[in-house]
Amino acid sequence: MRTVLALCLLALLGFGQVLSLMQAGHERKALSSQAGATFVMPAPLFRIIALEFDGLASDVLFLKGLVFRGSTYERTERPIVKDWEWKWLYAVMDTATGIDPYFVDPYYFAAAHFAWDGGLVRETNVLLAKGMAYRNWDWMLPFFVGFNNFYFLHDNAAASDYLMRSWRIPGAPAMLASLASKLAYKDHDTENAVIFLEELLKSTEDKKIRKEYAKRLRYMQGQLTLERALARFKKRHGKMPQTINDLLDRGVLPAVPPDPYGGTYYLDGEGRVKSTSEIQLLVPASK
Amino acid sequence: MTVLWPITLITFKEGIRNRAVYGISLLALLLFGANFLVAGMMPRNVGKVAVDFALSTISLSGILLVLFIGINLLAKDIDRRTIYMVLARPISRSQYIIGKFFGMCLLIIVTIGLLSILAALSIGSLKALYPNYFERFSWSMILLAVLFEMLMLIVLSALSFLFASFTSTSFITLVLTVITYIIGQSLADVKALVESPQAVGITVSPLTVKTVQTAYYVFPNLSLFDIKLQAAHGLALPFSLVLWTLSYGVIYGTLAIVLASLIFRKKEFP
């Protein structure tokens, strides 16, 4: 009888602990999503507290940021990641790299997330510049800065400069030099974006980010196909077509490439290729 | 040396027989296992995190060894009055202290040596699992980091002997050793911070700066022996730095143990 009672008590306590943990965990989660908690201890202070476990502290900080970003993919509300959360994530990566400036993952994380989705283009470049000062063997960091300058900030001169810096590092693809020189020609922007994105795709392993890059690449490739068809049309007929359909009707283009964002390509008043989905691709306003 | 060796050996045996060694080893084993979980979560720098984690495990185990086994090795003799039996023999008090210290050094070298083999196994297996995620990897830097860690533990242990030489209970020795460890590991960073406080947007009075700068030369700079970050990234260290750090460790350790034996000579036992 005593044993049965003890077992019942144990079962009750076990159930109680699971229940209380679930409740407390749930409440805790709500607590952590309260706006404004953006403070992350600066790296010089963090290093003092971490004693001799600096490396471990930077690993834990990075993981915290990574896990948080991962959890946001499950959200349904818009914007998926709030403004203050981007700032907090940036501070986390800034401190992680402040403690261990050779740690590559926070830099790649910053390049893949902050500029594309967070709109923190200039801040990302500052973070990447810190990495470049330490990881002087890593050609990807100046490549990322070059890409950000070209794609988001539309500063082709700076982009070309960073690509050349990247190209000089052993192991960098030879095509970076030719891409850097091509950046001088504004009318090659779409082609350059395709080359940039192809290179980004090659060097990215995160499945979610790869999917996004691949989608953007397909979009840019579609745009490039249309731009080339426009050039052929102009050469053949001596004038610009009125609509995209003119390209099909005159046999310049066999089919209009699909827009992976679900939009439809059209020609704007100045004869440039646009898509109705372009609103989704709006370059985040740099802050 | 013939006088010291029996004390060294008996201290080592006493230390290794301590049940706390099993506890520390179990903790280390669990942490080496956890390394697979944590390092595997990294998108790219698996190697860096694997080395970070393995070396940090060695450090943590070493500190526990010095704090919970090392301090008791000396204190137990005094607490249980077995020290009278030893001192009744034809050996001086200094020889007793030095012999005990060598025993502790041997314990640190053997234990950390064994833990390093486990650490190498954990890093090696991760390297075999994720061969493409180990950039700039260097076994020799990992070995150097372990050697530096051993030296740090030996210096800390020498300091615990110094504290034991003038305190009355092992608890006070423990507290003083812990405080010294924390100060020793953070003082260089504190000095860097107070010398350029604008980095975190604070202001520091000149008196604080002077105090910290003075403390820097009094307390041991244990962070000098921490090259885990360099080992994790396979970054080479200048030979002169290695040499100076080794010299600093040997000199500071010797200084502490000489001071300990001098004080111990005058100590009166109850």
Coordinates of C-alpha atoms in Angstrom, one line a residue:
Chain A
M1 CA 0.0 0.0 0.0
R2 CA 2.8 2.3 0.9
T3 CA 4.6 1.6 -2.3
V4 CA 1.5 2.4 -4.3
L5 CA 1.1 5.6 -2.4
A6 CA 4.7 6.5 -3.0
L7 CA 4.3 5.7 -6.7
C8 CA 1.2 7.8 -6.9
L9 CA 2.9 10.7 -5.2
L10 CA 5.9 10.4 -7.6
A11 CA 3.6 10.4 -10.6
L12 CA 1.7 13.4 -9.3
L13 CA 4.9 15.3 -8.7
G14 CA 6.3 14.3 -12.1
F15 CA 3.1 15.6 -13.8
G16 CA 3.2 18.7 -11.6
Q17 CA 6.8 19.5 -12.7
V18 CA 6.0 19.1 -16.4
L19 CA 2.9 21.2 -16.1
S20 CA 4.6 24.0 -14.1
L21 CA 7.6 23.9 -16.5
M22 CA 5.3 24.3 -19.5
Q23 CA 3.5 27.2 -17.9
A24 CA 6.6 29.0 -16.7
G25 CA 8.3 28.4 -20.1
H26 CA 5.3 29.8 -21.9
E27 CA 5.2 32.9 -19.7
R28 CA 9.0 33.3 -20.0
K29 CA 8.7 33.3 -23.8
A30 CA 6.3 36.1 -23.6
L31 CA 8.6 38.0 -21.3
S32 CA 11.6 37.7 -23.8
S33 CA 9.6 39.2 -26.6
Q34 CA 8.9 42.4 -24.8
A35 CA 10.1 45.3 -26.9
G36 CA 13.0 47.4 -25.9
A37 CA 15.3 44.7 -24.4
T38 CA 18.0 45.5 -26.9
F39 CA 20.9 45.9 -24.5
V40 CA 23.8 43.5 -25.1
M41 CA 26.9 44.0 -22.9
P42 CA 29.7 45.6 -24.9
A43 CA 32.6 43.2 -25.8
P44 CA 35.2 44.9 -23.5
L45 CA 33.0 44.3 -20.5
F46 CA 31.9 40.9 -21.6
R47 CA 35.6 39.8 -21.8
I48 CA 36.1 40.7 -18.2
I49 CA 33.2 38.6 -17.0
A50 CA 34.0 35.7 -19.3
L51 CA 37.4 35.2 -17.5
E52 CA 39.3 32.7 -19.6
F53 CA 36.3 31.5 -21.4
D54 CA 36.2 34.2 -24.1
G55 CA 35.8 31.8 -27.0
L56 CA 33.0 30.0 -25.4
A57 CA 31.2 33.3 -24.6
S58 CA 31.3 34.3 -28.2
D59 CA 30.0 30.8 -29.3
V60 CA 27.1 31.0 -26.8
L61 CA 26.2 34.6 -27.9
F62 CA 26.3 33.6 -31.6
L63 CA 24.1 30.6 -30.9
K64 CA 21.7 32.7 -29.0
G65 CA 21.3 35.0 -32.0
L66 CA 21.1 32.1 -34.5
V67 CA 18.5 30.2 -32.5
F68 CA 16.4 33.5 -32.2
R69 CA 16.6 34.1 -35.9
G70 CA 15.6 30.4 -36.5
S71 CA 12.6 30.8 -34.2
T72 CA 11.3 33.9 -36.2
Y73 CA 10.8 31.7 -39.3
E74 CA 7.8 30.2 -37.5
R75 CA 6.1 33.5 -37.0
T76 CA 3.1 34.5 -39.0
E77 CA 2.9 38.2 -38.1
R78 CA 4.4 41.0 -40.3
P79 CA 7.1 42.2 -40.1
I80 CA 8.5 38.8 -39.2
V81 CA 11.4 40.4 -37.3
K82 CA 10.7 43.7 -35.6
D83 CA 13.0 46.7 -35.9
W84 CA 14.2 46.5 -32.3
E85 CA 14.9 42.8 -32.7
W86 CA 17.2 43.4 -35.7
K87 CA 19.0 46.0 -33.5
W88 CA 19.3 43.5 -30.7
L89 CA 20.5 40.8 -33.1
Y90 CA 23.1 43.2 -34.6
A91 CA 24.3 44.0 -31.1
V92 CA 24.7 40.3 -30.3
M93 CA 26.8 39.7 -33.4
D94 CA 28.8 42.8 -32.8
T95 CA 29.6 41.7 -29.2
A96 CA 30.3 38.1 -30.4
T97 CA 32.8 39.4 -32.9
G98 CA 34.1 41.9 -30.4
I99 CA 35.1 39.0 -28.1
D100 CA 36.4 36.8 -30.8
P101 CA 37.0 38.9 -34.0
Y102 CA 38.2 35.8 -35.9
F103 CA 34.9 34.0 -35.5
V104 CA 33.5 33.7 -39.0
D105 CA 29.9 32.6 -38.4
P106 CA 28.6 36.0 -37.1
Y107 CA 30.0 37.8 -40.2
Y108 CA 28.3 35.4 -42.6
F109 CA 25.2 35.6 -40.5
A110 CA 25.3 39.4 -40.7
A111 CA 25.9 39.3 -44.5
A112 CA 23.0 36.9 -45.1
H113 CA 20.4 38.5 -42.8
F114 CA 21.1 42.1 -41.7
A115 CA 21.4 43.7 -45.2
W116 CA 18.8 41.6 -47.0
D117 CA 16.0 41.5 -44.4
G118 CA 17.0 43.9 -41.6
G119 CA 17.8 46.9 -43.7
L120 CA 21.0 47.4 -41.8
V121 CA 23.3 47.7 -44.8
R122 CA 25.8 50.3 -43.6
E123 CA 25.9 48.6 -40.2
T124 CA 26.6 45.3 -41.8
N125 CA 29.5 46.8 -43.7
V126 CA 31.0 48.2 -40.5
L127 CA 30.8 44.7 -38.9
L128 CA 32.3 43.1 -42.0
A129 CA 35.1 45.7 -42.0
K130 CA 36.0 44.6 -38.4
G131 CA 36.2 41.0 -39.7
M132 CA 38.4 42.1 -42.6
A133 CA 40.9 43.6 -40.3
Y134 CA 41.4 40.3 -38.6
R135 CA 40.5 37.6 -41.1
N136 CA 42.8 38.9 -43.8
W137 CA 42.9 35.5 -45.5
D138 CA 39.1 35.4 -46.0
W139 CA 38.1 36.8 -49.5
M140 CA 34.4 36.4 -48.8
L141 CA 34.2 39.4 -46.3
P142 CA 35.3 42.1 -48.8
F143 CA 33.2 40.3 -51.4
F144 CA 30.1 40.7 -49.1
V145 CA 30.9 44.4 -48.6
G146 CA 31.4 44.8 -52.4
F147 CA 28.0 43.2 -53.0
N148 CA 26.3 45.4 -50.4
N149 CA 27.7 48.5 -52.0
F150 CA 26.6 47.4 -55.4
Y151 CA 23.2 45.9 -54.7
F152 CA 21.9 47.9 -51.8
L153 CA 23.8 51.2 -51.8
H154 CA 24.3 51.5 -55.6
D155 CA 27.8 52.6 -55.1
N156 CA 29.6 50.8 -58.0
A157 CA 33.0 52.5 -57.4
A158 CA 33.1 51.3 -53.8
A159 CA 31.9 47.9 -54.8
S160 CA 34.6 47.6 -57.5
D161 CA 37.2 48.6 -54.9
Y162 CA 36.1 45.9 -52.5
L163 CA 35.9 43.3 -55.2
M164 CA 39.5 44.1 -56.2
R165 CA 40.5 43.7 -52.5
S166 CA 38.8 40.4 -52.4
W167 CA 40.4 39.2 -55.6
R168 CA 43.9 39.9 -54.3
I169 CA 43.4 37.4 -51.4
P170 CA 44.6 33.9 -52.3
G171 CA 41.8 31.5 -53.1
A172 CA 39.4 34.1 -54.5
P173 CA 37.7 33.3 -57.8
A174 CA 39.5 34.9 -60.8
M175 CA 36.3 36.3 -62.1
L176 CA 36.1 38.9 -59.3
A177 CA 38.6 41.1 -61.2
S178 CA 36.6 41.1 -64.4
L179 CA 33.4 41.7 -62.4
A180 CA 35.1 44.6 -60.6
S181 CA 36.0 46.2 -64.0
K182 CA 32.5 45.6 -65.4
L183 CA 31.0 47.5 -62.5
A184 CA 32.2 50.7 -64.1
Y185 CA 29.5 50.3 -66.8
K186 CA 26.1 51.1 -65.3
D187 CA 24.2 49.4 -68.2
H188 CA 25.6 46.0 -67.1
D189 CA 24.0 46.2 -63.7
T190 CA 21.6 43.2 -64.2
E191 CA 24.4 41.0 -65.6
N192 CA 26.6 42.0 -62.7
A193 CA 23.9 41.2 -60.2
V194 CA 23.5 37.8 -61.8
I195 CA 27.3 37.1 -61.4
F196 CA 27.3 38.4 -57.8
L197 CA 24.3 36.2 -56.9
E198 CA 25.8 33.1 -58.5
E199 CA 28.9 33.6 -56.4
L200 CA 26.9 34.2 -53.3
L201 CA 24.9 31.0 -54.0
K202 CA 28.1 29.0 -54.4
S203 CA 29.5 30.1 -51.1
T204 CA 26.3 29.7 -49.0
E205 CA 25.3 26.5 -47.3
D206 CA 22.4 27.5 -45.1
K207 CA 19.4 26.0 -46.9
K208 CA 16.9 28.8 -46.1
I209 CA 19.3 31.5 -47.3
R210 CA 20.3 29.4 -50.4
K211 CA 16.6 29.2 -51.3
E212 CA 16.2 32.9 -51.1
Y213 CA 19.4 33.6 -53.1
A214 CA 18.3 31.1 -55.8
K215 CA 14.9 32.8 -56.1
R216 CA 16.5 36.2 -56.4
L217 CA 19.0 34.8 -59.0
R218 CA 16.1 33.3 -61.1
Y219 CA 14.4 36.7 -60.9
M220 CA 17.6 38.5 -62.1
Q221 CA 18.2 35.9 -64.8
G222 CA 14.7 36.4 -66.1
Q223 CA 15.2 40.2 -66.2
L224 CA 18.6 39.7 -67.9
T225 CA 17.0 37.5 -70.6
L226 CA 14.4 40.2 -71.2
E227 CA 16.9 43.0 -71.4
R228 CA 19.0 41.0 -73.9
A229 CA 15.9 40.4 -76.0
L230 CA 15.1 44.1 -75.8
A231 CA 18.6 44.9 -77.1
R232 CA 18.2 42.4 -80.0
F233 CA 14.8 43.9 -80.8
K234 CA 16.2 47.4 -81.0
K235 CA 19.1 46.2 -83.1
R236 CA 16.8 44.4 -85.5
H237 CA 13.9 46.9 -85.8
G238 CA 15.7 50.1 -84.9
K239 CA 13.2 51.0 -82.1
M240 CA 12.1 49.8 -78.7
P241 CA 9.1 47.5 -78.4
Q242 CA 5.9 48.9 -76.8
T243 CA 5.2 45.9 -74.7
I244 CA 6.9 42.6 -73.7
N245 CA 4.5 40.8 -76.0
D246 CA 6.0 42.5 -79.0
L247 CA 9.2 40.5 -78.2
L248 CA 7.1 37.3 -78.6
D249 CA 5.2 38.4 -81.6
R250 CA 8.3 39.3 -83.6
G251 CA 10.0 36.1 -82.6
V252 CA 12.8 37.8 -80.6
L253 CA 11.9 35.8 -77.5
P254 CA 10.4 32.3 -77.5
A255 CA 8.8 32.7 -74.1
V256 CA 8.7 35.2 -71.2
P257 CA 10.6 33.8 -68.3
P258 CA 8.4 33.3 -65.2
D259 CA 8.9 35.7 -62.3
P260 CA 9.7 33.5 -59.2
Y261 CA 8.0 36.1 -57.0
G262 CA 4.7 35.6 -58.9
G263 CA 4.6 38.9 -60.7
T264 CA 4.4 39.8 -64.4
Y265 CA 7.2 41.5 -66.3
Y266 CA 6.4 44.8 -68.1
L267 CA 8.1 47.7 -69.8
D268 CA 8.0 51.0 -68.0
G269 CA 7.7 54.4 -69.7
E270 CA 11.4 54.6 -70.3
G271 CA 11.6 51.1 -71.8
R272 CA 13.1 49.4 -68.8
V273 CA 12.1 45.9 -67.7
K274 CA 10.1 45.9 -64.5
S275 CA 7.9 43.4 -62.7
T276 CA 4.7 43.8 -60.8
S277 CA 6.3 41.9 -58.0
E278 CA 9.0 44.4 -57.6
I279 CA 7.4 45.8 -54.5
Q280 CA 8.6 42.6 -52.7
L281 CA 12.1 43.2 -53.9
L282 CA 12.3 46.8 -52.8
V283 CA 15.8 47.4 -51.6
P284 CA 15.6 48.0 -47.9
A285 CA 16.1 51.7 -47.1
S286 CA 19.6 52.1 -45.8
K287 CA 19.8 53.8 -42.4
Chain B
M1 CA 65.7 15.7 -4.6
T2 CA 65.9 12.3 -2.8
V3 CA 64.2 13.9 0.2
L4 CA 61.6 15.6 -2.0
W5 CA 60.6 12.6 -4.1
P6 CA 58.8 10.5 -1.5
I7 CA 56.7 13.6 -0.4
T8 CA 56.0 14.4 -4.1
L9 CA 55.0 10.8 -4.8
I10 CA 52.8 10.4 -1.7
T11 CA 51.1 13.8 -2.4
F12 CA 50.4 12.7 -6.0
K13 CA 49.0 9.3 -4.9
E14 CA 46.9 11.0 -2.2
G15 CA 45.5 13.5 -4.8
I16 CA 44.7 10.9 -7.5
R17 CA 43.0 8.7 -5.0
N18 CA 40.6 11.5 -4.0
R19 CA 37.1 10.7 -5.1
A20 CA 36.7 14.3 -6.4
V21 CA 38.9 13.2 -9.3
Y22 CA 36.2 10.8 -10.5
G23 CA 33.6 13.6 -10.3
I24 CA 35.8 16.0 -12.2
S25 CA 36.5 13.3 -14.8
L26 CA 32.8 12.6 -15.2
L27 CA 32.1 16.2 -15.7
A28 CA 34.8 16.5 -18.3
L29 CA 33.5 13.4 -20.1
L30 CA 30.0 14.8 -20.2
L31 CA 31.3 18.1 -21.6
F32 CA 33.4 16.4 -24.2
G33 CA 30.2 14.6 -25.3
A34 CA 28.3 17.9 -25.3
N35 CA 31.0 19.2 -27.7
F36 CA 29.4 17.2 -30.5
L37 CA 26.0 18.8 -29.8
V38 CA 27.3 22.4 -29.6
A39 CA 29.9 22.3 -32.4
G40 CA 27.5 20.5 -34.7
M41 CA 25.1 23.5 -34.4
M42 CA 27.5 25.9 -36.0
P43 CA 26.9 26.8 -39.7
R44 CA 30.7 27.1 -40.6
N45 CA 33.2 27.4 -37.7
V46 CA 32.7 23.9 -36.3
G47 CA 36.4 23.5 -35.8
K48 CA 36.7 26.7 -33.8
V49 CA 33.8 25.8 -31.5
A50 CA 35.1 22.2 -31.1
V51 CA 38.5 23.5 -30.0
D52 CA 37.0 26.2 -27.8
F53 CA 34.7 23.8 -26.1
A54 CA 37.3 21.1 -25.6
L55 CA 40.0 23.5 -24.2
S56 CA 37.4 25.2 -22.0
T57 CA 36.5 21.8 -20.6
I58 CA 40.1 21.2 -19.7
S59 CA 40.4 24.6 -18.1
L60 CA 37.3 24.1 -16.0
S61 CA 38.3 20.7 -14.9
G62 CA 41.8 22.0 -14.0
I63 CA 40.5 24.8 -11.9
L64 CA 38.2 22.4 -10.0
L65 CA 41.2 20.1 -9.5
V66 CA 43.3 23.0 -8.0
L67 CA 40.5 24.3 -5.9
F68 CA 39.0 21.2 -4.5
I69 CA 41.8 18.7 -4.4
G70 CA 45.0 20.8 -4.4
I71 CA 44.0 23.0 -1.5
N72 CA 43.0 20.0 0.6
L73 CA 46.3 18.2 0.0
L74 CA 48.1 20.7 2.3
A75 CA 45.2 21.5 4.6
K76 CA 44.5 17.9 5.4
D77 CA 48.0 17.4 6.8
I78 CA 47.5 20.4 9.1
D79 CA 43.9 19.6 10.0
R80 CA 44.5 16.0 10.8
R81 CA 47.8 16.8 12.5
T82 CA 49.6 14.2 10.3
I83 CA 52.1 17.0 9.5
Y84 CA 53.8 16.3 12.9
M85 CA 54.7 12.9 11.7
V86 CA 56.2 14.2 8.6
L87 CA 58.1 17.1 10.2
A88 CA 59.5 14.7 12.9
R89 CA 61.5 13.1 10.1
P90 CA 64.8 14.7 9.0
I91 CA 63.3 17.1 6.5
S92 CA 62.9 20.8 6.7
R93 CA 59.6 22.6 6.5
S94 CA 60.7 24.2 3.2
Q95 CA 61.4 20.7 1.7
Y96 CA 58.0 19.6 2.9
I97 CA 56.2 22.5 1.1
I98 CA 58.3 22.1 -2.0
G99 CA 57.8 18.4 -2.1
K100 CA 54.0 18.8 -1.7
F101 CA 54.0 21.5 -4.4
F102 CA 55.8 19.1 -6.8
G103 CA 53.3 16.4 -6.0
M104 CA 50.5 18.8 -6.9
C105 CA 52.3 19.8 -10.1
L106 CA 52.6 16.1 -11.0
L107 CA 48.9 15.6 -10.3
I108 CA 48.1 18.6 -12.6
I109 CA 50.3 17.3 -15.4
V110 CA 49.0 13.8 -15.3
T111 CA 45.3 14.7 -15.0
I112 CA 45.4 17.5 -17.6
G113 CA 47.5 15.1 -19.8
L114 CA 44.7 12.5 -19.6
L115 CA 42.0 15.0 -20.2
S116 CA 43.9 16.3 -23.2
I117 CA 43.8 12.8 -24.7
L118 CA 40.0 12.8 -24.3
A119 CA 39.8 16.4 -25.7
A120 CA 41.9 15.3 -28.7
L121 CA 39.6 12.4 -29.3
S122 CA 36.6 14.7 -29.1
I123 CA 38.2 17.2 -31.5
G124 CA 39.5 14.5 -33.8
S125 CA 36.1 12.8 -34.1
L126 CA 34.4 16.1 -34.9
K127 CA 37.1 16.7 -37.5
A128 CA 36.4 13.4 -39.1
L129 CA 32.7 14.1 -39.1
Y130 CA 33.0 17.7 -40.5
P131 CA 36.3 17.7 -42.4
N132 CA 35.3 20.8 -44.5
Y133 CA 34.5 23.0 -41.5
F134 CA 37.9 23.1 -39.9
E135 CA 39.7 26.1 -41.4
R136 CA 43.2 26.9 -40.2
F137 CA 43.4 24.0 -37.8
S138 CA 46.6 23.3 -35.8
W139 CA 47.2 20.5 -33.4
S140 CA 50.5 22.1 -32.3
M141 CA 48.6 25.3 -31.2
I142 CA 46.1 23.1 -29.3
L143 CA 49.0 21.4 -27.5
L144 CA 50.6 24.7 -26.7
A145 CA 47.3 25.9 -25.3
V146 CA 47.1 22.8 -23.0
L147 CA 50.7 23.4 -21.9
F148 CA 50.0 27.0 -21.1
E149 CA 46.9 25.9 -19.2
M150 CA 49.0 23.5 -17.1
L151 CA 51.4 26.3 -16.3
M152 CA 48.5 28.6 -15.3
L153 CA 47.2 25.9 -13.0
I154 CA 50.6 25.4 -11.5
V155 CA 50.9 29.1 -10.8
L156 CA 47.4 29.1 -9.3
S157 CA 48.4 26.1 -7.2
A158 CA 51.6 27.8 -6.0
L159 CA 49.5 30.8 -4.9
S160 CA 47.1 28.5 -3.0
F161 CA 50.2 27.1 -1.2
L162 CA 51.2 30.7 -0.4
F163 CA 47.7 31.4 1.1
A164 CA 47.7 28.1 3.0
S165 CA 51.0 29.0 4.6
F166 CA 49.5 31.9 6.5
T167 CA 45.8 31.2 6.8
S168 CA 44.3 29.1 9.6
T169 CA 41.6 27.2 7.6
S170 CA 41.4 25.7 4.2
F171 CA 38.2 27.6 3.5
I172 CA 40.0 31.0 3.6
T173 CA 42.7 29.5 1.3
L174 CA 39.9 28.5 -1.1
V175 CA 38.3 31.9 -1.0
L176 CA 41.6 33.7 -1.5
T177 CA 42.5 31.4 -4.4
V178 CA 39.2 31.9 -6.1
I179 CA 39.5 35.7 -5.8
T180 CA 43.1 35.6 -7.1
Y181 CA 41.9 33.4 -10.1
I182 CA 39.1 35.9 -11.0
I183 CA 41.4 38.9 -10.6
G184 CA 44.2 37.2 -12.5
Q185 CA 42.0 36.3 -15.4
S186 CA 40.3 39.7 -15.7
L187 CA 42.9 42.2 -14.7
A188 CA 44.5 42.6 -18.1
D189 CA 41.0 43.3 -19.6
V190 CA 40.2 45.7 -16.8
K191 CA 43.5 47.5 -17.3
A192 CA 42.8 47.8 -21.1
L193 CA 39.3 49.1 -20.3
V194 CA 40.3 51.8 -17.8
E195 CA 43.1 52.9 -20.0
S196 CA 40.7 53.5 -22.9
P197 CA 37.3 53.8 -21.3
Q198 CA 35.8 55.6 -24.3
A199 CA 35.4 52.1 -25.9
V200 CA 32.3 51.5 -23.8
G201 CA 31.4 55.2 -23.2
I202 CA 32.4 55.4 -19.5
T203 CA 34.7 57.8 -17.6
V204 CA 37.3 56.6 -15.2
S205 CA 39.1 58.7 -12.6
P206 CA 43.0 58.9 -12.8
L207 CA 43.2 57.3 -9.3
T208 CA 41.4 54.2 -10.6
V209 CA 43.7 54.0 -13.5
K210 CA 46.8 54.2 -11.2
T211 CA 45.3 51.6 -8.8
V212 CA 44.6 49.1 -11.6
Q213 CA 48.0 49.7 -13.2
T214 CA 49.6 49.0 -9.8
A215 CA 47.5 45.9 -9.2
Y216 CA 48.5 44.6 -12.6
Y217 CA 52.0 44.1 -11.4
V218 CA 51.1 42.7 -8.0
F219 CA 48.5 40.1 -9.0
P220 CA 49.3 37.3 -11.3
N221 CA 48.3 37.9 -14.9
L222 CA 46.7 34.5 -15.5
S223 CA 45.1 35.7 -18.8
L224 CA 48.6 35.6 -20.3
F225 CA 48.3 31.8 -20.3
D226 CA 45.0 31.8 -22.1
I227 CA 45.7 31.2 -25.8
K228 CA 42.5 29.2 -26.4
L229 CA 41.3 31.8 -29.0
Q230 CA 44.5 31.5 -31.0
A231 CA 44.4 27.7 -30.7
A232 CA 40.8 27.6 -31.9
H233 CA 41.7 29.7 -35.0
G234 CA 45.1 28.0 -35.6
L235 CA 46.9 31.4 -35.3
A236 CA 50.6 31.1 -34.7
L237 CA 52.2 33.0 -31.7
P238 CA 55.6 34.7 -31.9
F239 CA 58.3 32.5 -30.4
S240 CA 59.4 35.4 -28.1
L241 CA 55.9 35.7 -26.7
V242 CA 55.8 32.0 -25.9
L243 CA 59.2 32.3 -24.2
W244 CA 58.3 35.3 -22.2
T245 CA 55.0 33.8 -21.0
L246 CA 56.8 30.6 -20.0
S247 CA 59.4 32.7 -18.1
Y248 CA 56.7 34.7 -16.4
G249 CA 54.9 31.6 -15.3
V250 CA 58.0 29.9 -13.9
I251 CA 59.2 33.0 -12.2
Y252 CA 55.8 33.9 -10.6
G253 CA 55.3 30.3 -9.5
T254 CA 58.7 30.1 -8.0
L255 CA 58.3 33.4 -6.2
A256 CA 55.0 32.3 -4.7
I257 CA 56.4 28.9 -3.5
V258 CA 59.6 30.5 -2.1
L259 CA 57.5 33.0 -0.2
A260 CA 55.2 30.2 1.0
S261 CA 58.1 28.1 2.3
L262 CA 59.5 31.2 4.1
I263 CA 56.2 31.9 5.8
F264 CA 55.7 28.2 6.6
R265 CA 59.0 28.0 8.4
K266 CA 57.8 30.5 10.9
K267 CA 54.3 29.1 11.2
E268 CA 53.2 27.8 14.6
F269 CA 51.0 24.7 14.6
P270 CA 48.2 24.3 17.2

